[in-house]
Coordinates of C-alpha atoms and ligand atoms in Angstrom, one line a residue:
M1 CA -9.4 25.6 -28.0
N2 CA -7.7 23.6 -25.3
D3 CA -8.0 24.1 -21.6
K4 CA -4.3 25.0 -21.0
N5 CA -3.4 28.5 -19.7
I6 CA -0.3 30.5 -20.6
I7 CA 0.7 33.8 -19.2
I8 CA 3.1 36.1 -21.0
V9 CA 5.1 38.7 -19.2
D10 CA 7.1 41.2 -21.1
D11 CA 7.4 45.0 -21.3
D12 CA 7.8 44.8 -25.1
K13 CA 4.1 45.3 -26.2
N14 CA 4.7 44.4 -29.8
L15 CA 6.4 41.2 -29.0
T16 CA 3.7 40.3 -26.3
K17 CA 1.0 40.7 -28.9
M18 CA 2.8 38.6 -31.5
L19 CA 3.3 35.7 -29.0
T20 CA -0.3 36.0 -27.9
F21 CA -1.5 35.7 -31.4
I22 CA 0.7 32.7 -32.2
L23 CA -0.2 30.8 -29.1
E24 CA -3.9 31.7 -29.4
E25 CA -3.9 30.3 -32.7
E26 CA -2.6 27.0 -31.2
G27 CA -5.8 26.9 -29.0
Y28 CA -4.3 28.1 -25.6
N29 CA -5.8 30.6 -23.4
V30 CA -3.3 33.4 -23.3
V31 CA -3.2 36.3 -20.8
A32 CA -0.5 39.0 -21.1
F33 CA 1.1 41.4 -18.6
Y34 CA 3.6 44.1 -19.3
E35 CA 5.0 43.9 -15.9
P36 CA 5.6 41.1 -13.3
H37 CA 3.4 42.2 -10.3
S38 CA 0.2 42.0 -12.4
C39 CA 1.3 38.6 -13.3
L40 CA 1.7 37.5 -9.6
S41 CA -1.5 38.9 -8.4
Y42 CA -3.4 37.3 -11.4
M43 CA -1.7 34.0 -10.5
F44 CA -2.9 34.2 -7.0
D45 CA -6.4 33.2 -8.0
H46 CA -5.9 31.7 -11.5
S47 CA -4.2 28.4 -12.1
C48 CA -1.9 28.3 -15.2
E49 CA 0.5 25.6 -16.7
L50 CA 3.1 27.9 -18.3
V51 CA 4.5 31.4 -17.8
I52 CA 6.8 32.9 -20.5
T53 CA 8.7 35.8 -19.1
D54 CA 11.2 38.3 -20.2
Y55 CA 14.6 37.8 -18.5
K56 CA 15.3 41.6 -18.1
M57 CA 12.5 43.7 -16.9
P58 CA 12.8 47.1 -15.0
E59 CA 10.7 46.3 -11.9
M60 CA 11.6 42.7 -11.3
S61 CA 14.0 40.4 -13.1
G62 CA 12.7 37.3 -14.9
I63 CA 14.7 35.3 -12.2
E64 CA 13.0 37.0 -9.4
L65 CA 9.6 36.3 -10.8
L66 CA 10.6 32.7 -11.5
S67 CA 11.6 32.1 -7.9
K68 CA 8.3 33.7 -6.8
I69 CA 6.2 31.6 -9.1
K70 CA 8.0 28.4 -8.0
K71 CA 7.2 29.1 -4.4
Y72 CA 3.5 29.6 -4.9
S73 CA 2.8 27.4 -7.8
P74 CA 5.7 24.8 -8.2
E75 CA 4.0 23.0 -10.9
T76 CA 3.7 25.8 -13.4
S77 CA 6.5 25.6 -16.0
V78 CA 8.4 28.7 -16.6
I79 CA 10.2 29.7 -19.9
L80 CA 12.6 32.7 -19.9
L81 CA 12.8 34.9 -22.9
T82 CA 16.5 36.0 -23.2
A83 CA 18.4 38.4 -25.5
Y84 CA 20.6 36.7 -28.1
G85 CA 23.9 35.7 -26.6
T86 CA 22.9 35.6 -22.9
V87 CA 22.9 31.7 -22.6
S88 CA 24.9 31.5 -19.5
S89 CA 22.3 33.5 -17.4
A90 CA 19.6 31.2 -19.0
V91 CA 21.3 28.2 -17.8
D92 CA 21.6 29.6 -14.3
A93 CA 17.7 30.2 -14.6
M94 CA 17.3 26.7 -15.4
K95 CA 19.2 25.5 -12.3
L96 CA 16.8 27.6 -10.3
G97 CA 13.8 25.7 -11.7
A98 CA 13.1 27.3 -15.2
Y99 CA 11.7 24.7 -17.6
D100 CA 13.6 26.2 -20.6
F101 CA 14.7 29.4 -22.3
I102 CA 14.0 30.9 -25.7
S103 CA 16.5 33.3 -27.2
K104 CA 15.1 36.2 -29.0
P105 CA 14.3 36.2 -31.9
C106 CA 13.0 32.7 -32.2
S107 CA 11.0 30.8 -34.9
K108 CA 7.3 30.2 -34.6
E109 CA 8.0 26.6 -34.6
E110 CA 10.6 26.5 -31.8
L111 CA 8.1 28.7 -29.7
K112 CA 5.2 26.2 -30.3
L113 CA 7.4 23.2 -29.5
K114 CA 8.8 24.5 -26.4
C115 CA 5.4 25.6 -25.1
R116 CA 3.9 22.2 -25.9
N117 CA 6.7 20.3 -23.9
A118 CA 6.7 22.7 -21.0
I119 CA 2.9 22.3 -20.7
A120 CA 3.1 18.5 -20.8
Y121 CA 5.8 18.7 -18.2
S122 CA 3.5 20.8 -15.9
A123 CA 0.6 18.4 -16.6
M124 CA 2.8 15.4 -15.5
Q125 CA 3.9 17.3 -12.3
I126 CA 0.2 17.8 -11.5
E127 CA -0.6 14.2 -12.1
N128 CA 2.3 13.1 -9.9
R129 CA 1.1 15.2 -7.1
M130 CA -2.5 13.8 -7.4
L131 CA -1.2 10.3 -7.5
K132 CA 0.8 10.9 -4.3
E133 CA -2.1 12.5 -2.7
K134 CA -4.1 9.4 -3.7
L135 CA -1.5 7.2 -2.2
S136 CA -1.5 9.3 1.1
E137 CA -5.2 9.1 1.2
K138 CA -5.1 5.3 0.7
F139 CA -2.6 4.9 3.6
S140 CA -4.3 7.4 5.8
F141 CA -5.7 6.3 9.1
A142 CA -9.2 6.6 7.8
N143 CA -8.5 3.5 5.6
F144 CA -6.7 1.6 8.3
V145 CA -9.5 0.4 10.6
G146 CA -9.5 -1.2 14.0
K147 CA -11.2 -0.4 17.2
S148 CA -9.8 -3.1 19.3
V149 CA -7.7 -2.1 22.1
V150 CA -4.5 -3.7 20.5
M151 CA -4.9 -2.0 17.3
Q152 CA -5.6 1.4 19.0
E153 CA -2.1 0.9 20.5
V154 CA -0.7 0.1 17.1
F155 CA -2.1 3.3 15.6
Q156 CA -0.5 5.3 18.5
L157 CA 2.9 3.5 17.9
I158 CA 2.5 4.4 14.2
K159 CA 1.8 8.0 14.9
K160 CA 4.8 8.2 17.2
V161 CA 7.3 6.5 15.1
S162 CA 6.2 8.2 11.9
K163 CA 7.6 11.4 13.3
T164 CA 11.1 9.8 13.6
D165 CA 13.7 8.3 11.3
S166 CA 13.9 5.1 13.3
T167 CA 14.1 1.7 11.9
V168 CA 10.9 -0.3 12.4
L169 CA 10.3 -4.1 12.5
I170 CA 6.8 -5.0 11.8
T171 CA 5.8 -8.5 12.7
G172 CA 2.6 -10.7 12.5
E173 CA 1.0 -13.5 10.8
T174 CA 0.2 -13.5 7.1
G175 CA -2.5 -10.9 6.2
T176 CA -2.6 -9.0 9.4
G177 CA -1.7 -5.7 7.7
K178 CA 2.3 -5.4 7.9
E179 CA 2.5 -3.7 4.5
I180 CA -0.3 -1.3 5.2
V181 CA 1.6 -0.3 8.3
A182 CA 4.8 0.3 6.4
H183 CA 2.9 2.4 4.0
S184 CA 1.1 4.4 6.7
I185 CA 4.5 5.1 8.4
H186 CA 5.9 6.4 5.2
Y187 CA 3.0 8.4 4.1
N188 CA 2.6 10.1 7.6
S189 CA 6.4 10.8 7.9
I190 CA 8.4 13.8 6.9
R191 CA 9.7 11.7 4.0
K192 CA 6.3 11.3 2.4
D193 CA 7.2 13.4 -0.5
G194 CA 10.2 11.0 -1.1
P195 CA 9.8 7.5 -2.7
F196 CA 8.5 4.5 -0.8
V197 CA 10.4 1.4 -2.3
A198 CA 9.4 -2.0 -1.3
V199 CA 11.6 -5.1 -1.7
N200 CA 10.0 -8.5 -1.3
C201 CA 13.2 -10.4 -0.1
N202 CA 11.3 -13.7 -0.5
A203 CA 10.4 -13.3 -4.2
I204 CA 13.8 -12.4 -5.6
P205 CA 16.0 -15.2 -6.4
K206 CA 18.9 -15.5 -3.9
E207 CA 21.6 -14.9 -6.6
L208 CA 19.9 -11.6 -7.6
I209 CA 19.2 -10.1 -4.3
A210 CA 22.6 -8.3 -3.8
S211 CA 22.4 -6.4 -7.1
E212 CA 18.6 -5.7 -6.5
L213 CA 19.4 -4.1 -3.1
F214 CA 22.8 -2.5 -3.8
G215 CA 22.9 -2.2 -7.5
H216 CA 25.8 -3.0 -9.9
K217 CA 28.3 -1.5 -12.2
K218 CA 28.3 -2.4 -16.0
G219 CA 30.2 -5.8 -16.2
A220 CA 30.2 -6.6 -12.5
F221 CA 29.1 -10.0 -13.6
T222 CA 28.4 -11.8 -16.8
S223 CA 24.8 -10.8 -17.3
A224 CA 25.4 -7.2 -15.9
V225 CA 25.4 -5.6 -19.4
T226 CA 24.3 -2.2 -18.1
E227 CA 24.7 -0.3 -14.8
K228 CA 21.8 -0.8 -12.4
K229 CA 20.7 1.3 -9.5
G230 CA 19.9 -0.7 -6.4
K231 CA 16.8 -0.2 -4.2
F232 CA 18.8 1.5 -1.6
L233 CA 19.7 4.4 -4.0
L234 CA 16.0 4.3 -5.6
A235 CA 14.8 5.0 -2.1
D236 CA 17.1 8.0 -1.6
K237 CA 15.5 10.6 0.6
G238 CA 12.5 8.3 1.1
T239 CA 11.7 4.9 2.8
L240 CA 13.1 1.4 2.0
F241 CA 10.6 -1.4 3.0
L242 CA 12.4 -4.7 3.4
D243 CA 9.5 -7.1 3.3
D244 CA 9.9 -10.8 4.4
I245 CA 13.3 -9.9 6.0
G246 CA 13.4 -13.4 7.7
D247 CA 14.1 -15.0 4.4
I248 CA 17.3 -13.4 3.4
T249 CA 20.5 -15.4 3.4
L250 CA 23.3 -14.8 5.9
D251 CA 25.8 -13.4 3.3
I252 CA 23.2 -10.7 2.3
Q253 CA 22.5 -10.2 6.1
V254 CA 26.2 -9.0 6.6
Q255 CA 25.8 -6.4 3.7
L256 CA 22.5 -5.3 5.0
L257 CA 24.0 -4.9 8.5
R258 CA 26.8 -2.5 7.1
A259 CA 24.3 -0.5 5.2
I260 CA 22.1 0.1 8.1
Q261 CA 24.9 0.6 10.5
E262 CA 27.2 2.7 8.5
R263 CA 24.6 4.2 6.1
V264 CA 26.8 3.5 3.1
I265 CA 26.5 0.9 0.2
S266 CA 28.9 -0.2 -2.5
P267 CA 27.3 -1.5 -5.7
L268 CA 28.5 -4.8 -7.0
G269 CA 31.8 -4.3 -9.1
S270 CA 32.4 -1.0 -7.5
E271 CA 35.1 0.0 -5.0
K272 CA 33.4 3.3 -3.9
D273 CA 31.1 3.5 -1.1
I274 CA 27.9 5.6 -1.6
E275 CA 26.2 7.5 1.3
I276 CA 22.6 6.7 1.7
D277 CA 19.7 8.6 3.1
V278 CA 17.0 6.1 3.6
R279 CA 14.7 5.2 6.4
I280 CA 14.5 1.5 6.8
L281 CA 11.2 -0.4 7.6
A282 CA 11.3 -4.3 7.8
A283 CA 8.6 -7.0 8.2
T284 CA 8.4 -10.6 8.7
N285 CA 5.9 -13.3 9.5
K286 CA 8.6 -15.4 11.1
D287 CA 9.8 -15.5 14.6
I288 CA 13.2 -14.1 14.2
E289 CA 14.3 -15.2 17.7
V290 CA 13.7 -18.7 16.6
L291 CA 15.7 -18.1 13.4
I292 CA 18.6 -16.8 15.5
K293 CA 18.7 -19.9 17.6
K294 CA 18.8 -22.0 14.3
N295 CA 21.7 -19.9 13.2
S296 CA 19.9 -18.6 10.1
F297 CA 19.6 -15.0 11.2
R298 CA 22.4 -12.7 12.6
E299 CA 21.7 -11.4 16.1
D300 CA 23.5 -8.3 15.5
L301 CA 21.3 -7.4 12.4
Y302 CA 18.1 -8.4 14.6
H303 CA 19.1 -5.8 17.1
R304 CA 19.7 -3.2 14.5
I305 CA 16.4 -3.6 12.9
N306 CA 14.4 -4.3 16.1
I307 CA 14.7 -0.8 17.3
F308 CA 11.2 -0.1 17.3
P309 CA 9.0 -3.2 17.0
I310 CA 5.3 -3.1 16.0
Y311 CA 3.3 -6.4 16.4
L312 CA 0.1 -7.0 14.6
P313 CA -1.9 -9.6 16.5
P314 CA -4.0 -12.2 14.5
L315 CA -7.6 -11.3 13.8
R316 CA -8.8 -14.2 16.1
K317 CA -7.3 -12.2 19.0
R318 CA -9.0 -9.1 18.2
K319 CA -12.5 -10.1 17.2
D320 CA -13.9 -6.6 17.9
D321 CA -12.4 -5.5 14.7
I322 CA -14.2 -8.2 12.5
A323 CA -17.4 -6.3 12.1
L324 CA -15.7 -3.0 11.4
L325 CA -13.4 -4.5 8.8
V326 CA -16.4 -6.3 7.1
N327 CA -18.2 -3.0 6.8
H328 CA -15.1 -1.3 5.6
F329 CA -14.6 -3.8 2.8
V330 CA -18.4 -3.9 1.9
K331 CA -18.3 -0.2 1.5
K332 CA -14.9 -0.2 -0.4
Y333 CA -15.8 -2.8 -2.9
S334 CA -19.5 -1.6 -3.2
I335 CA -18.4 1.9 -4.2
Q336 CA -15.7 0.4 -6.5
N337 CA -18.0 -2.0 -8.4
T338 CA -21.2 0.1 -8.5
G339 CA -20.4 3.5 -7.3
K340 CA -23.1 3.1 -4.7
N341 CA -23.0 1.9 -1.1
E342 CA -26.3 0.2 -0.4
T343 CA -25.4 -3.3 0.6
T344 CA -25.8 -4.6 4.2
V345 CA -24.7 -7.8 5.8
T346 CA -27.5 -9.7 7.4
P347 CA -27.2 -10.7 11.1
E348 CA -27.1 -14.4 10.2
A349 CA -24.2 -13.8 7.9
F350 CA -22.5 -11.6 10.5
H351 CA -22.9 -14.4 13.0
F352 CA -20.8 -16.7 10.8
L353 CA -18.2 -13.9 10.1
N354 CA -17.8 -13.3 13.8
E355 CA -17.4 -16.9 14.7
Y356 CA -14.8 -17.8 12.1
E357 CA -11.2 -18.1 13.1
W358 CA -9.8 -16.3 9.9
P359 CA -6.4 -18.0 9.6
G360 CA -5.6 -15.8 6.6
N361 CA -6.5 -12.6 8.8
V362 CA -7.6 -9.4 7.2
R363 CA -6.6 -10.5 3.7
E364 CA -9.0 -13.4 4.1
V365 CA -11.8 -11.1 5.2
E366 CA -11.2 -8.8 2.4
N367 CA -11.3 -11.6 -0.2
A368 CA -14.4 -13.2 1.3
I369 CA -16.2 -9.9 1.2
E370 CA -15.2 -9.1 -2.4
R371 CA -16.5 -12.5 -3.4
A372 CA -19.7 -12.1 -1.5
L373 CA -20.6 -8.9 -3.1
I374 CA -20.3 -10.5 -6.5
L375 CA -22.4 -13.4 -5.6
S376 CA -25.0 -11.2 -3.9
E377 CA -25.4 -9.1 -7.1
G378 CA -26.3 -5.9 -5.3
G379 CA -28.6 -7.6 -2.7
D380 CA -27.8 -8.1 0.9
I381 CA -25.0 -10.4 1.9
L382 CA -26.5 -13.8 3.2
P383 CA -24.7 -16.8 4.7
D384 CA -24.9 -18.4 1.3
H385 CA -22.7 -15.8 -0.2
L386 CA -19.9 -16.6 2.2
P387 CA -17.0 -19.2 1.6
N388 CA -18.0 -22.7 2.7
R389 CA -15.0 -22.8 5.1
V390 CA -16.6 -19.9 7.1
L391 CA -19.8 -21.8 7.4
V392 CA -18.6 -25.3 7.9
K393 CA -16.0 -24.3 10.4
N394 CA -18.6 -22.5 12.3
G395 CA -21.3 -25.1 12.1
G396 CA -19.2 -28.2 12.5
N397 CA -15.8 -28.0 13.8
N398 CA -16.1 -25.3 16.4
R399 CA -19.4 -26.8 17.8
A400 CA -17.7 -30.2 17.8
R401 CA -14.8 -28.7 19.8
E402 CA -17.2 -27.2 22.3
T403 CA -19.3 -30.3 22.8
L404 CA -16.5 -32.8 22.7
F405 CA -13.0 -32.8 24.1
D406 CA -9.4 -32.7 23.0
L407 CA -8.0 -36.1 21.7
L408 CA -6.1 -37.9 24.5
D409 CA -2.5 -38.4 24.1
S410 CA -3.2 -42.3 24.4
G411 CA -5.6 -41.9 21.5
L412 CA -9.2 -43.2 21.0
S413 CA -11.1 -45.4 18.6
L414 CA -13.3 -43.4 16.1
E415 CA -15.8 -46.3 16.0
E416 CA -16.1 -46.1 19.7
V417 CA -16.8 -42.4 19.6
E418 CA -19.4 -43.0 16.7
K419 CA -21.2 -45.7 18.7
F420 CA -21.3 -43.5 21.8
L421 CA -22.7 -40.6 19.8
L422 CA -25.4 -42.7 18.2
E423 CA -26.5 -44.1 21.7
N424 CA -26.4 -40.6 23.1
A425 CA -28.5 -39.1 20.4
L426 CA -31.1 -42.1 20.5
D427 CA -31.3 -41.7 24.2
K428 CA -31.9 -37.9 24.0
V429 CA -35.0 -38.3 21.7
K430 CA -36.2 -41.6 23.5
G431 CA -35.2 -43.7 20.3
N432 CA -36.9 -41.6 17.9
Q433 CA -34.8 -42.4 14.7
T434 CA -36.0 -39.4 12.6
M435 CA -35.1 -37.0 15.3
A436 CA -31.7 -38.7 16.1
A437 CA -30.7 -38.7 12.5
K438 CA -31.4 -34.9 12.5
L439 CA -29.4 -34.3 15.7
L440 CA -26.4 -36.0 14.0
G441 CA -26.8 -34.4 10.6
I442 CA -27.2 -37.7 8.8
S443 CA -30.1 -39.3 6.9
R444 CA -32.5 -41.8 8.7
A445 CA -31.1 -44.5 6.4
T446 CA -27.5 -43.8 7.4
L447 CA -28.6 -43.9 11.0
I448 CA -30.3 -47.3 10.7
Y449 CA -27.3 -48.6 8.8
R450 CA -24.9 -47.5 11.6
M451 CA -27.2 -48.8 14.4
E452 CA -27.2 -52.2 12.6
K453 CA -23.3 -51.9 12.3
Y454 CA -22.9 -51.3 16.1
N455 CA -25.7 -53.7 16.9
L456 CA -27.9 -51.0 18.7
K457 CA -31.4 -52.0 19.7
E458 CA -34.4 -50.6 17.8
T459 CA -36.6 -48.8 20.3
S460 CA -38.2 -46.6 17.7
F461 CA -41.3 -44.9 18.5
D462 CA -41.5 -43.2 15.1
Ligands
ATP501 N1 -6.6 -2.7 9.7 C1 -6.8 -2.9 8.4 N2 -7.8 -2.0 7.8 C2 -8.0 -2.0 6.6 N3 -7.3 -2.9 5.6 C3 -6.5 -3.7 6.1 C4 -6.2 -3.7 7.5 N4 -5.1 -4.6 7.7 C5 -5.0 -5.2 6.5 N5 -5.7 -4.7 5.5 C6 -5.8 -5.1 4.1 O1 -5.6 -6.5 4.1 C7 -4.8 -6.8 3.0 C8 -3.6 -7.6 3.5 O2 -2.6 -6.8 4.3 P1 -1.2 -6.7 4.1 O3 -0.8 -6.9 2.7 O4 -0.7 -5.4 4.7 O5 -0.8 -8.0 5.0 P2 0.7 -8.5 5.3 O6 0.7 -8.6 6.9 O7 1.7 -7.8 4.8 O8 0.6 -10.1 4.9 P3 1.7 -11.0 4.2 O9 2.6 -11.5 5.4 O10 1.0 -12.2 3.6 O11 2.6 -10.2 3.3 C9 -4.3 -5.5 2.3 O12 -5.3 -5.4 1.2 C10 -4.6 -4.5 3.4 O13 -4.9 -3.3 2.7
MG502 MG1 3.0 -8.3 3.1

C-alpha cells in the first residue's frame, strides 16, 4: 500500500472496476465514480494526486471536468481516457492542462506506467509549491527584523515598491541586508510565483558576463558549443536581481541600458531582438555617484536604475536593532541546531555586543551568534563566547578613544604619551605600583621596567 490517491471517473462500470482492480494491485488508494459531479464534491474535502476520467460522459465532458479540477486543485494530474482514434481532441486536452491521455483499450503496463509518471509529476508540483512557500516565509517580514526608525522606514518602502514593477536600487555597506531586501520585494510582489534570478556581477569573469546575462546562440564564439539562455530570459515573468552592479564594465552597461530602457535583448550571435518581461532590482555597496565622476559608470544607466532607491544604513547607525538581531539569530540557530530555543544572552555579553561597531554589519552579528552558540554548548552566551574583536574593541580601543584624543596633524611621540600615562597612573594612586600597573593593564614588572626607562621616581608605598 502506498499513500497515493487516484480517482477514476467513467460511466462504463465494467471498465471502472477493472481499472480499480489493476491500480489497487499496485498499492494505490482508488475511489471510483460513475459521473463527474460526485467526483468534484469528493475532491472538495479529499486530496488526490491523479484523476483518470473518461473523455465522453453524458453530464459533463472530460474536458469540462479537467478545467474544474485544474481550478480547484491545480497540482492534481489528470489523464483522459479516449476512444481509439480521437487523438486530436486528446491533444487539445493536454493543451488545457491534462497530464496525458490513454486510448481505450490499453495494456495493463501502459496504464501502470502512465499513472506512475502522472503521480510523480503531481508530487513534484506539490514539492515546488512547498519550496516556494518556504522561500516566501523566509523572506517574509517576520524574518526581516529591525525596530529602529530607519529600518521601519525601509520596511514601508519595501511594502510600497513591492506592489509596483519599478526598478529599485538597493545600496548600503556589505552585510546590511541588500540581498534580503531584494528577496523581500520579489516575494511580496505580484511576480512572487515567477522566478527570482540573481546575478552576482562581481563574481562572473568579465568576458562571460554578456552571455550570462543575455545568452548566446550555438557557435556565437569558439566555446559556445550549445545554445544558452541568459539570465534575462530565465527571469521571464519574474525578477532579475543584478547584485554588485557597480562592478560591471562600461560595454556591458551599454547593453544593460538598452535592455532596461527598451525591454528587449539579443543573445550573442543572434540578430533577433527578444522582448523581455522582467522586473529589475539592483544592488551595490559602492557610491555610484563617485563612479560616475571617475567615468567608470554611465550616468544614463544610473538614472535608469535609480528610479526607487532604498538605502540600508550601517548597523552602527541603528544600534537599537542590535539586541533584536541578536535574539533573532539566537532563536534561528538554536532551533536549527537543537530544535529548542532555550539559550539566553547574559547582560554582560549584551553589553559588548551593543558597544561594538560591527563593520561587517548584520552578517557579522549573524556569524558571531552562530559561533557563540557552538561554543556555549547549549548554555547561556557569555562574553567568553564572543569573538575577541568584539571584546577588545570594546575594552580597549573605544575606551582609549574616549579617554584620549584624536592624533594631531602635527603628530606626537608615542614615548611621550607612554611617559605621560605612566606618570598620570602613578599620580592617581599616589605612587602605588601594583595599582598603577592594574590601571594600565600591565604587570608590575613591566611597570617598573618602563619607570626605569623613563627615569620616573619611585615613590611606592606598596
Ligand atoms: N534586518 C535583518 N533581519 C534579519 N536578517 C538580516 C537582516 N539584514 C541582514 N540579514 C541577514 O544578514 C546576512 C547578510 O545580509 P545580505 O546578504 O542581504 O547582505 P548584503 O547587503 O547583500 O551584503 P553584501 O554587500 O556583502 O553582499 C544574511 O544572512 C541576511 O539574511
Ligand atoms: Mg549581497
